Coordinates of C-alpha atoms and ligand atoms in Angstrom, one line a residue:
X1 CA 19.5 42.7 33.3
X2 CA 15.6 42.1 32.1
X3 CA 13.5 41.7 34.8
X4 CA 11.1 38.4 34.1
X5 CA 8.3 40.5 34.9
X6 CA 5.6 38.2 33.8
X7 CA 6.5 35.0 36.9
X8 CA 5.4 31.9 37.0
X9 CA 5.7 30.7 40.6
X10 CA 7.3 27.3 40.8
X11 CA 6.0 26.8 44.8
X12 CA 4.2 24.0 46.0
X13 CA 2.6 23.3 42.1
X14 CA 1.8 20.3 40.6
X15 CA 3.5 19.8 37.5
X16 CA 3.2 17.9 34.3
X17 CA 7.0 16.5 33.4
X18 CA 8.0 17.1 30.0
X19 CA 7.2 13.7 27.6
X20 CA 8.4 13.5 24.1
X21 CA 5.4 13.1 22.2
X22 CA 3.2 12.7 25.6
X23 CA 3.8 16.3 25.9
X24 CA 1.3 17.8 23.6
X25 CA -1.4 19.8 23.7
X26 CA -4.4 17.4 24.3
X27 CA -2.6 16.1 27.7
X28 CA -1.2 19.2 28.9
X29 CA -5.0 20.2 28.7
X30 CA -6.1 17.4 30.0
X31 CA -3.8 17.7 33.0
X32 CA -4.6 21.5 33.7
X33 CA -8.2 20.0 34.0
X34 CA -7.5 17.3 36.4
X35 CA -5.6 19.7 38.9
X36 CA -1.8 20.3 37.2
X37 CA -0.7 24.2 38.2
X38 CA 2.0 23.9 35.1
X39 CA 2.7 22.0 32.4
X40 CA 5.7 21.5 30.6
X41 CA 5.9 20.5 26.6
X42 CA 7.7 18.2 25.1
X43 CA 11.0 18.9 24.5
X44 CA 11.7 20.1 21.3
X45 CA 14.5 20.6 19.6
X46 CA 16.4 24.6 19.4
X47 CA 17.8 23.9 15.6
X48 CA 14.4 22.5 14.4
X49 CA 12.3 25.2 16.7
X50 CA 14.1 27.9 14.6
X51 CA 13.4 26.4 11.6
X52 CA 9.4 27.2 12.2
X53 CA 7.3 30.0 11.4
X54 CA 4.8 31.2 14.2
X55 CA 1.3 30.8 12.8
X56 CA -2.4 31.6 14.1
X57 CA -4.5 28.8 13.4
X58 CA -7.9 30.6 13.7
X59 CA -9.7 27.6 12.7
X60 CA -8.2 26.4 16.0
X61 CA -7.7 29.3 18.0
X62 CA -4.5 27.8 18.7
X63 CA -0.6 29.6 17.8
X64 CA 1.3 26.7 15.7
X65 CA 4.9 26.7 15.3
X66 CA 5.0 25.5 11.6
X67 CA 8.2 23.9 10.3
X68 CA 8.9 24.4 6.7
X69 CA 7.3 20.6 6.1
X70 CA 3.8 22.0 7.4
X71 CA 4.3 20.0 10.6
X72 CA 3.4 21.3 13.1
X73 CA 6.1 21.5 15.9
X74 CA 4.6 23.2 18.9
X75 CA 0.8 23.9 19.0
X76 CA -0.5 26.1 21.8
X77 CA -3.6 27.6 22.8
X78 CA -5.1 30.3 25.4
X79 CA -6.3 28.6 28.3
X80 CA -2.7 27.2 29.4
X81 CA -0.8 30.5 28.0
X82 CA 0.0 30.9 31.4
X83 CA 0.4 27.5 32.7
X84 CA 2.6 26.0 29.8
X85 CA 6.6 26.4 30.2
X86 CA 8.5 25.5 26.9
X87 CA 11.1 23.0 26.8
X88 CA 14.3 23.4 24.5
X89 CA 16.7 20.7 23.9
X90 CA 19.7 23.2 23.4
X91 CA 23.9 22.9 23.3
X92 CA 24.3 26.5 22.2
X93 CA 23.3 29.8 23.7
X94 CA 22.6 31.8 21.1
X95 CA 20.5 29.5 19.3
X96 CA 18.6 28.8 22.8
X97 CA 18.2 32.9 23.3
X98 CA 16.4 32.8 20.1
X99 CA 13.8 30.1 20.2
X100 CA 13.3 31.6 23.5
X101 CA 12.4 35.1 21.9
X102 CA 10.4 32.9 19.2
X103 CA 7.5 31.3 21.6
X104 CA 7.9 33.7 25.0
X105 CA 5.0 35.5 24.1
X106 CA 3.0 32.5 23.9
X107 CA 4.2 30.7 27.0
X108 CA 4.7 30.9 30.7
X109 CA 8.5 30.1 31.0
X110 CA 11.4 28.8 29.3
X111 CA 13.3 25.2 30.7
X112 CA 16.4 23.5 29.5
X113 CA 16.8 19.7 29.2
X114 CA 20.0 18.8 30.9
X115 CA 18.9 15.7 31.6
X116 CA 18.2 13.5 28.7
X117 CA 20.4 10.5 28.8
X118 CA 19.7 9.2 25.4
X119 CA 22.4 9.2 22.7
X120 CA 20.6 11.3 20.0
X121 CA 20.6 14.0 22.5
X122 CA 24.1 13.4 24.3
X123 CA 25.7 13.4 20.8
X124 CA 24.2 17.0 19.6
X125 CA 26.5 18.0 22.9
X126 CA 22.3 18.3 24.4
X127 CA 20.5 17.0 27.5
X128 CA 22.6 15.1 30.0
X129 CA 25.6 15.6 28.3
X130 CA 25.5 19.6 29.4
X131 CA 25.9 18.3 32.9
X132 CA 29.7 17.5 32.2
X133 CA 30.3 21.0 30.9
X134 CA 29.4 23.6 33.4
X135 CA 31.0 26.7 31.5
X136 CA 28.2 25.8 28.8
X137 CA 25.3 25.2 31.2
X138 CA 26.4 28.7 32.5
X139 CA 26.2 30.3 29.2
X140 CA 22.8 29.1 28.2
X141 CA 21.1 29.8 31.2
X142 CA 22.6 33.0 31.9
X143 CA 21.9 34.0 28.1
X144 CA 18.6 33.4 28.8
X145 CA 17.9 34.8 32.0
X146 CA 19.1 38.2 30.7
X147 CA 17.5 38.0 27.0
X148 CA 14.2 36.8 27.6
X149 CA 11.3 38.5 29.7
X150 CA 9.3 34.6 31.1
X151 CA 11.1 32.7 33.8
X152 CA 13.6 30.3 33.0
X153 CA 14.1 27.1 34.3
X154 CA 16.4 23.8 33.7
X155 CA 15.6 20.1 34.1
X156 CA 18.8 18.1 35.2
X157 CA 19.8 14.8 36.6
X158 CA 21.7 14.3 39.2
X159 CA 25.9 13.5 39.6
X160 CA 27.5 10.3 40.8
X161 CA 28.8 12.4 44.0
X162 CA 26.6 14.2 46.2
X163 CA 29.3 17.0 46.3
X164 CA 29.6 17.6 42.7
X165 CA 25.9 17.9 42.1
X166 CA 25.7 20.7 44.9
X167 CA 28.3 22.5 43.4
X168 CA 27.0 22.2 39.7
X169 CA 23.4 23.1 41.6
X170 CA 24.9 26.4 43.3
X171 CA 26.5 27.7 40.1
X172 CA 23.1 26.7 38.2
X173 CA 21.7 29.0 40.5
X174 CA 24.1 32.0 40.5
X175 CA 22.4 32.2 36.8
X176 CA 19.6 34.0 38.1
X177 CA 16.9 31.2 36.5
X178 CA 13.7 31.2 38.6
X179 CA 13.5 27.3 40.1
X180 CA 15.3 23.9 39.3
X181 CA 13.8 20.8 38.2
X182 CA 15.8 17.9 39.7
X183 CA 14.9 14.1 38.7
X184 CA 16.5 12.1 41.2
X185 CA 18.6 9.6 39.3
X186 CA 21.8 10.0 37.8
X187 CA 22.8 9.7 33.8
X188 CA 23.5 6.1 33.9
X189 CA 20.5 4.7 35.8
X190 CA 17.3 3.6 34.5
X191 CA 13.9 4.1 35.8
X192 CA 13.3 0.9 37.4
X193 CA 16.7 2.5 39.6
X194 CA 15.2 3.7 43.2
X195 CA 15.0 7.6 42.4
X196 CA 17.3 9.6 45.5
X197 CA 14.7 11.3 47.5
X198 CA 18.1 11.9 49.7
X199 CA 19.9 14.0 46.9
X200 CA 16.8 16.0 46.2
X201 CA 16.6 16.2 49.7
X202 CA 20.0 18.1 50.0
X203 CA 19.6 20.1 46.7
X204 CA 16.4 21.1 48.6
X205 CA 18.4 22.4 51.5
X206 CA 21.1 24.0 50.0
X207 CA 19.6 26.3 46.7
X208 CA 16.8 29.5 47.8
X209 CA 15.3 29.1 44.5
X210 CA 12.4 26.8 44.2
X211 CA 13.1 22.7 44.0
X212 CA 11.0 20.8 41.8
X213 CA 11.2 17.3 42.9
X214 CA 11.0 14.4 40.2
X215 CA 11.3 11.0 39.6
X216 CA 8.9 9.4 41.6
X217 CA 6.0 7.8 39.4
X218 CA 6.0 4.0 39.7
X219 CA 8.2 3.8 43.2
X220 CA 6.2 6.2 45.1
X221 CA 3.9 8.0 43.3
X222 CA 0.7 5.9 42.2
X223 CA -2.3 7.7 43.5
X224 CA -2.5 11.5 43.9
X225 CA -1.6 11.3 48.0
X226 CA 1.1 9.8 47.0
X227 CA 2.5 13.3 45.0
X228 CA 3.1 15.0 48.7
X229 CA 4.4 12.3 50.3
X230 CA 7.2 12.5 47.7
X231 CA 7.2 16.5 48.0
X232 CA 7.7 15.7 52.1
X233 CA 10.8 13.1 51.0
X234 CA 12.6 15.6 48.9
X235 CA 11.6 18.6 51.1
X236 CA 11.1 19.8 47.5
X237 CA 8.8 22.9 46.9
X238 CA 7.1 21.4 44.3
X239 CA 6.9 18.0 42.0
X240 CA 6.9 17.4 38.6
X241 CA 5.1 13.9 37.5
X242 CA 6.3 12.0 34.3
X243 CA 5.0 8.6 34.2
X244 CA 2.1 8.2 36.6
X245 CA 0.5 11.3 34.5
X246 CA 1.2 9.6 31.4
X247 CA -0.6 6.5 32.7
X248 CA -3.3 8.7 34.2
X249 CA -3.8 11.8 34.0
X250 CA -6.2 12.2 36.5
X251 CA -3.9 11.6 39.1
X252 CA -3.5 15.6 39.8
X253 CA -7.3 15.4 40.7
X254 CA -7.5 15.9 44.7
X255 CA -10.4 13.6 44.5
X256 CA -8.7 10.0 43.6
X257 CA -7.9 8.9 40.2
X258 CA -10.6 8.6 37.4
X259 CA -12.0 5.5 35.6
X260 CA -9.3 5.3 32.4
X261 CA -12.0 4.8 30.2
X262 CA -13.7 8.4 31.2
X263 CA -9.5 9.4 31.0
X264 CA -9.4 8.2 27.8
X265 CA -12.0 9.7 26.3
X266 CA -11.7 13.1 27.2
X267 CA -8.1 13.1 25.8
X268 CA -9.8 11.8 22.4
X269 CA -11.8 14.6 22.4
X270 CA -9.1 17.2 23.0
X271 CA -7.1 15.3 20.3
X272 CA -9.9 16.2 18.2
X273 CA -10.9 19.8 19.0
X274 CA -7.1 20.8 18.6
X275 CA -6.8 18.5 15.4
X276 CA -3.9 16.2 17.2
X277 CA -2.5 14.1 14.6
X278 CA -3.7 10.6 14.4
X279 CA -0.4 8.8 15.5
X280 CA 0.8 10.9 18.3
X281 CA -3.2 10.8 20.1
X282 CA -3.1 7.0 19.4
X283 CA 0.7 7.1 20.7
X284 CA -0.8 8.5 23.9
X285 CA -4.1 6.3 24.3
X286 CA -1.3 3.3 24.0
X287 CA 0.5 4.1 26.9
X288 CA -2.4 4.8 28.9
X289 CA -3.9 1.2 28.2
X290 CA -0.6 -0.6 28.8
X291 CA -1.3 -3.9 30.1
X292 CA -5.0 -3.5 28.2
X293 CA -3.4 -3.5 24.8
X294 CA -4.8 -6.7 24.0
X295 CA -8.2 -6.2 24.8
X296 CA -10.9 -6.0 22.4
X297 CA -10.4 -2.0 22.5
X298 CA -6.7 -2.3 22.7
X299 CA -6.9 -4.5 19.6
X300 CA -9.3 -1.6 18.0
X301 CA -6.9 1.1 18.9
X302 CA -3.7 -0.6 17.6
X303 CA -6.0 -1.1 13.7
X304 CA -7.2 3.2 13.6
X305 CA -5.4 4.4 10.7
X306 CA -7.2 8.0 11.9
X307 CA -8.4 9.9 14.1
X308 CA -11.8 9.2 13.1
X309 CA -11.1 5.6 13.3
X310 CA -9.8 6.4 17.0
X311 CA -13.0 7.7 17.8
X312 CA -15.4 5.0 16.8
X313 CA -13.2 2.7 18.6
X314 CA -13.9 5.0 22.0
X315 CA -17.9 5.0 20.9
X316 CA -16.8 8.7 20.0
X317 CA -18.0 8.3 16.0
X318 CA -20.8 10.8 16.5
X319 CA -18.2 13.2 18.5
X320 CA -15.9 13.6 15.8
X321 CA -18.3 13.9 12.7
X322 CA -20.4 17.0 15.1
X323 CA -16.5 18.4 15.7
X324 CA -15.2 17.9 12.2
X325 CA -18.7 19.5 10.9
X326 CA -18.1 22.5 13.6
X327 CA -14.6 23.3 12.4
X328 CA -15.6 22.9 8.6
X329 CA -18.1 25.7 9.4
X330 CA -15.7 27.9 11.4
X331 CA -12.9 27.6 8.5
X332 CA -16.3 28.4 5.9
X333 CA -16.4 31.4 7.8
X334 CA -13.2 32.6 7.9
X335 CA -13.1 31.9 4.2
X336 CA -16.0 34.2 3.6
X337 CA -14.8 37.0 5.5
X338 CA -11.4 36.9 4.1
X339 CA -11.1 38.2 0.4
X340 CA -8.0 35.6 -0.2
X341 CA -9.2 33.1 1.3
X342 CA -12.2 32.5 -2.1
X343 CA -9.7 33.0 -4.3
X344 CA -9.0 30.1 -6.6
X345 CA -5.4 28.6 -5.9
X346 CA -4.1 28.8 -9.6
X347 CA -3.9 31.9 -11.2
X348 CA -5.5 30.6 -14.3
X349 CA -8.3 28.6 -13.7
X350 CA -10.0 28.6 -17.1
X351 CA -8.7 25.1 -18.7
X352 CA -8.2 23.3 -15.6
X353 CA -9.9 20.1 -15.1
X354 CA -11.7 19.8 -11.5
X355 CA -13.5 17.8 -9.5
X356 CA -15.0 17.9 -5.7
X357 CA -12.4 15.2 -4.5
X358 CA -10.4 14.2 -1.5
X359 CA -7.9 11.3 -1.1
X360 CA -8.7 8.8 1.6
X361 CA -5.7 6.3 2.5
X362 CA -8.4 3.8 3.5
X363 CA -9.7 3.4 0.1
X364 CA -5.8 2.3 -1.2
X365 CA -3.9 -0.8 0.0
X366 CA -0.9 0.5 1.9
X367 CA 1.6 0.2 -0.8
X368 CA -0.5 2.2 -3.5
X369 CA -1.2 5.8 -3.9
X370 CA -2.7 7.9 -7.1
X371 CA 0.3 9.5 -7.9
X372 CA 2.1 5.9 -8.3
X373 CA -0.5 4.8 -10.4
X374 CA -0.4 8.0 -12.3
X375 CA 3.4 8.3 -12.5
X376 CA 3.6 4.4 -13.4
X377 CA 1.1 5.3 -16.5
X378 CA 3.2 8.5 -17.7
X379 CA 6.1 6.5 -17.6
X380 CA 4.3 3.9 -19.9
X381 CA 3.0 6.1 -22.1
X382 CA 6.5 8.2 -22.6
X383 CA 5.2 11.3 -21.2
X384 CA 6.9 13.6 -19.1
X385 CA 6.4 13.0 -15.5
X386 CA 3.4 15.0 -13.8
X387 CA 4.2 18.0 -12.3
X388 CA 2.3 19.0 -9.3
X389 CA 2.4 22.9 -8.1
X390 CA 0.9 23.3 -4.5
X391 CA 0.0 26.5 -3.0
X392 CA -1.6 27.2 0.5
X393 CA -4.0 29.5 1.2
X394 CA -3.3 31.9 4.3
X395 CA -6.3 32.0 6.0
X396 CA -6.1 28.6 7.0
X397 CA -3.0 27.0 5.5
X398 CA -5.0 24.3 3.6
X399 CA -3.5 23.0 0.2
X400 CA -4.4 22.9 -3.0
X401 CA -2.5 21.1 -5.8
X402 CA -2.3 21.4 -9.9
X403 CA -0.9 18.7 -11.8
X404 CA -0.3 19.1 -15.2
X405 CA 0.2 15.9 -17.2
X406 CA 0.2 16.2 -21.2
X407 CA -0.1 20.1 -20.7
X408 CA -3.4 19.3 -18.8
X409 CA -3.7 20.4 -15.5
X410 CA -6.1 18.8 -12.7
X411 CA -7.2 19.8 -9.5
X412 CA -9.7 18.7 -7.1
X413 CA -11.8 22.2 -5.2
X414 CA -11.6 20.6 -2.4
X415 CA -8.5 22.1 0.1
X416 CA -6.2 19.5 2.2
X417 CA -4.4 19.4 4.6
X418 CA -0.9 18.9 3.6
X419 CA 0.8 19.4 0.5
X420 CA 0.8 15.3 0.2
X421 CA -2.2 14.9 0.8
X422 CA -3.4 17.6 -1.9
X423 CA -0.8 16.1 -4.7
X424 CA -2.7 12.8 -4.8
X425 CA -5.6 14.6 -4.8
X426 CA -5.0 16.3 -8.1
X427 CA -3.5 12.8 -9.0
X428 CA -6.7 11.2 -8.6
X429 CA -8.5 14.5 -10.3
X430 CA -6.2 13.2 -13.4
X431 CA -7.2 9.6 -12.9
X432 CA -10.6 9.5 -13.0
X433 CA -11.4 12.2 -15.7
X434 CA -9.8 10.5 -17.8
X435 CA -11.1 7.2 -16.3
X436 CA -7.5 5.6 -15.3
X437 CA -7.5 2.6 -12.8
X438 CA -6.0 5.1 -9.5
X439 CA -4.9 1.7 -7.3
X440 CA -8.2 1.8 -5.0
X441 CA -8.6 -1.5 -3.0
X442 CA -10.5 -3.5 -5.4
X443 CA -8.4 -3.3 -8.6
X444 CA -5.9 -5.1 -9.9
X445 CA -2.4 -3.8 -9.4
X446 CA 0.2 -6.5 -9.6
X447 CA 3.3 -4.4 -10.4
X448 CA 2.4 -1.7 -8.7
X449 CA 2.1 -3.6 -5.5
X450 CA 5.3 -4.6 -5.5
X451 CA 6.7 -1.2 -5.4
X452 CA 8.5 0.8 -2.5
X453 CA 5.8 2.5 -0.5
X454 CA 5.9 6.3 -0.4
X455 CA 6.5 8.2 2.2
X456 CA 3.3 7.8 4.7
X457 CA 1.3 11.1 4.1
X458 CA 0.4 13.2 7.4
X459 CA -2.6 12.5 8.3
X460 CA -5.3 15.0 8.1
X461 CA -7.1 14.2 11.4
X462 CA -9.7 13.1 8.2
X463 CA -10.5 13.2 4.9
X464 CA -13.6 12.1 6.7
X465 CA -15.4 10.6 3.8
X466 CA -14.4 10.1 0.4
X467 CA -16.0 13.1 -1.1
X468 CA -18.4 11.9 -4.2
X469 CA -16.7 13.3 -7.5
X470 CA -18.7 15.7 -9.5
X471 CA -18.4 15.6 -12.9
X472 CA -14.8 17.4 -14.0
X473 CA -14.7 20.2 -16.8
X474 CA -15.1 19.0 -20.2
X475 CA -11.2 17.7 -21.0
X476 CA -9.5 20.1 -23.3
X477 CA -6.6 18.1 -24.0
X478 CA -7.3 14.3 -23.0
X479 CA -4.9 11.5 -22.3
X480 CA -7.1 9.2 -24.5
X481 CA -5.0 11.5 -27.6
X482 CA -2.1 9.2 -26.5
X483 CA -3.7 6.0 -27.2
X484 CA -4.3 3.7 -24.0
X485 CA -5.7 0.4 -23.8
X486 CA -6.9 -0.4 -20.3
X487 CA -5.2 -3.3 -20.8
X488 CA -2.0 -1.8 -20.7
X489 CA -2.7 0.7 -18.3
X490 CA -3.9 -2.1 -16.0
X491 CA 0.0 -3.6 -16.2
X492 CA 1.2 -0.3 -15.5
X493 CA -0.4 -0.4 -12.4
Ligands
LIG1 C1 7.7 9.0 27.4 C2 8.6 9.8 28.1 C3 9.2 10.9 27.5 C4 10.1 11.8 28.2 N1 10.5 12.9 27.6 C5 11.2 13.8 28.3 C6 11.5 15.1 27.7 O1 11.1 15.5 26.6 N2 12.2 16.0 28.5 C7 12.7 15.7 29.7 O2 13.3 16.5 30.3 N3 12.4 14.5 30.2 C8 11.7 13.6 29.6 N4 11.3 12.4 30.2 C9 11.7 12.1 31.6 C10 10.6 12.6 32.5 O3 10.3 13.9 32.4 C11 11.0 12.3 33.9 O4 12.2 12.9 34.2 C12 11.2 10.8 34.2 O5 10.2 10.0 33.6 C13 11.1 10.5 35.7 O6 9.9 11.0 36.3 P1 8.7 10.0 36.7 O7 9.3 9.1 37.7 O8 7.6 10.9 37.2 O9 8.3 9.3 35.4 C14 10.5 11.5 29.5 C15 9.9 10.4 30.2 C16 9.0 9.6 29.5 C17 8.5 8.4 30.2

């Protein structure tokens, strides 16, 4: 058996629960700050964690776990390497063994949801539905003990009898896994159920490995006093706080809670610094205002469309342009130093058309994007629909997108962020060389406005400003060959 060598110690900490999309890194920073010992991620899924490629975002200094999309699944950095325990949503051993081995050298330890009550969890055979298969619950954990070298823990819920969770809770034990997070409600109940301080009480009493006590924001846990008052209830070792942290944060910090609007803006600026997408920070910014929602701010928040739009709404506008200008320089940088990184993305460059551009969603009316408007006109004009080749570039895993149309190809020399967002780039390269309406706000696009939307592209954290277009290459082989009216490509679109 593998010794976990490298322990976390689950006594008397203060921990940050696992939160779907709460969970990421901006708050679990934010947490460590105010006074959490560990924090636990999100939990993510084993069959979509294996999926990812581990990737060093040097821009960032963070490790990414990259899923084929470019999504980012898991983004970690340094400073809580040793504070941060990784939660799986698992029903399979194997596969739970080897997203362990996948992020163990970038975390502190390894937990297990057996707890989650929701169907599209239950139904994979995942979360609380484990607890009714004990052979399985063995298998995982004991797979996991002896195949990777961090601590591992699990996260269940308790039974309907008091005597069949202490028997699930002794086997769970005999695994060998390090401590046992225990929130104090069974599968059925809600939170607005009283959590069982009693049943804690007695897991408490009857494992040797370490209790973490959970379930207590909103009942007993408002203010951080509150956090060992609950530890005394459950004679726990430690607690782990879901809610109440969500809500605030700062309610780890010794001293009292902070002012949300301080709260607030400290997660902004983590959000930015580690390039949180837009949704997910404004996601989190929403459950901290809660009741606030309509307020003028509230009101502000719920309109961003970015990040950048999140900051000016915070007062943060000069923040995030000083940020967004530091990690511009930092990626220049890296660029220079790294032969691949100046390379042009197409191997032949010579009769491409280019222009300094990027695509901002702003500038478009939600159900219009460049490559509509340029697909809409190929299809009028009976050409072939445009192709778009994307590479990325290693160094920083920006994009960069040809799109050949009438055996032209286009390109902007600006890098994006996602392969989306680099595809209506090129599309708009194409559009305004050859001076085609691209669906900006402002002109007309009746039958293009009543078309399906696209998929919403991932937003970059900022195509800050709309970059100004530099004149492109001369055009070798122009549309205008074709014979367009704008007229008719005014229908089109
Ligand atoms: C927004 C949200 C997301 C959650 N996501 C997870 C999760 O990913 N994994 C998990 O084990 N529990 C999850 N939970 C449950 C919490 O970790 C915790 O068990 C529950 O909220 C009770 O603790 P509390 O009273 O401190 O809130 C989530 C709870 C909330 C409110």
């Amino acid at each position: 058996m593998i010794v976990n060598s490298l322990s976390l110690c689950y006594h008397n900490k203060l921990i940050l629960a696992p939160m779907v999309r709460v969970g990421t890194l901006p708050m679990r920073l934010l947490a460590l700050d105010y006074g959490a010992d560990i924090v636990y991620c999100e939990e993510l899924i084993d069959l979509k964690m294996l999926q990812c490629k581990r990737v060093v975002n040097e821009v960032l200094s963070t490790v990414d776990f990259v899923a084929p999309d470019d999504r980012v699944v898991f983004r970690t950095c340094e400073r809580e390497q040793n504070r941060v325990v990784f939660q799986m949503g698992t029903s399979d051993a194997e596969r739970a063994l080897a997203v362990a081995r996948l992020v163990e050298n970038d975390v502190a330890g390894i937990d297990v949801n057996m707890g989650c009550p929701k169907e599209y969890s239950t139904k994979g055979g995942m979360g609380a539905a484990l607890l009714s298969d004990p052979d399985k619950i063995e298998k995982i954990l004991s797979t996991l003990v002896k195949g990777t070298h961090r601590p591992v823990t699990c996260k269940i819920r308790i039974l309907p009898s008091l005597e069949d969770t202490l028997n699930l809770v002794k086997r769970i034990e005999r695994t060998g896994i390090s401590a046992i997070a225990v929130h104090g409600r069974n599968r059925e109940e809600r939170p607005q159920h009283p959590v069982s301080c009693e049943v804690i009480r007695a897991i408490a009493e009857t494992l040797s490995i370490p209790v973490i006590a959970n379930g207590g924001s909103h009942d007993h846990i408002q203010q951080h006093l509150d956090i060992e008052d609950f530890r005394q209830a459950t004679a726990a070792s430690s607690v782990m706080v879901a809610r109440a942290a969500m809500w605030n944060p700062s309610i780890f910090l010794k001293d009292g809670l902070r002012p949300l609007e301080e709260v607030m803006q400290k997660y902004i600026r983590y959000a930015v610094q580690y390039d949180n997408h837009y949704t997910n920070t404004k996601y989190c910014l929403c459950q901290m205002l809660r009741e606030q929602l309509e307020s003028p701010q509230g009101r502000l928040l719920h309109a961003a469309q970015s990040s950048q739009e999140i900051c000016e709404a915070f007062g943060l506008g000069a923040f995030y342009e000083e940020t967004i200008r530091e990690l511009d320089a930092r990626r220049a940088d890296l660029l220079a130093k790294t032969p691949e990184g100046v390379e042009e993305p197409a191997e032949d460059t010579s009769g491409i058309i280019k222009m300094a551009i990027r695509f901002d969603r702003r500038a478009y009316p939600p159900q219009i994007t460049p490559k509509m408007c340029l697909l809409e006109w190929c299809r009028r004009e009976k050409l072939p629909q445009p192709v778009y080749e994307t590479v990325q570039r290693p160094v920083d895993r920006m994009f960069c997108s040809v799109v050949t149309v009438a055996e032209q190809k286009y390109q902007s020399t600006l890098w994006d962020k996602s392969k989306k967002l680099a595809e209506q780039t090129a599309a708009i390269v194409c559009l305004r060389s050859q001076g085609l309406p691209e669906g900006r706000l402002g002109e007309e696009s009746p039958s293009l406005n009543k078309r399906k939307r696209e998929a919403p592209d991932q937003d970059p954290g900022g195509p800050r400003v709309q970059e100004p277009a530099l004149p492109g290459e001369k055009c070798k082989k122009p549309f205008v060959t074709l014979g367009t009216s704008e007229d008719n490509l005014l229908e089109g679109c």
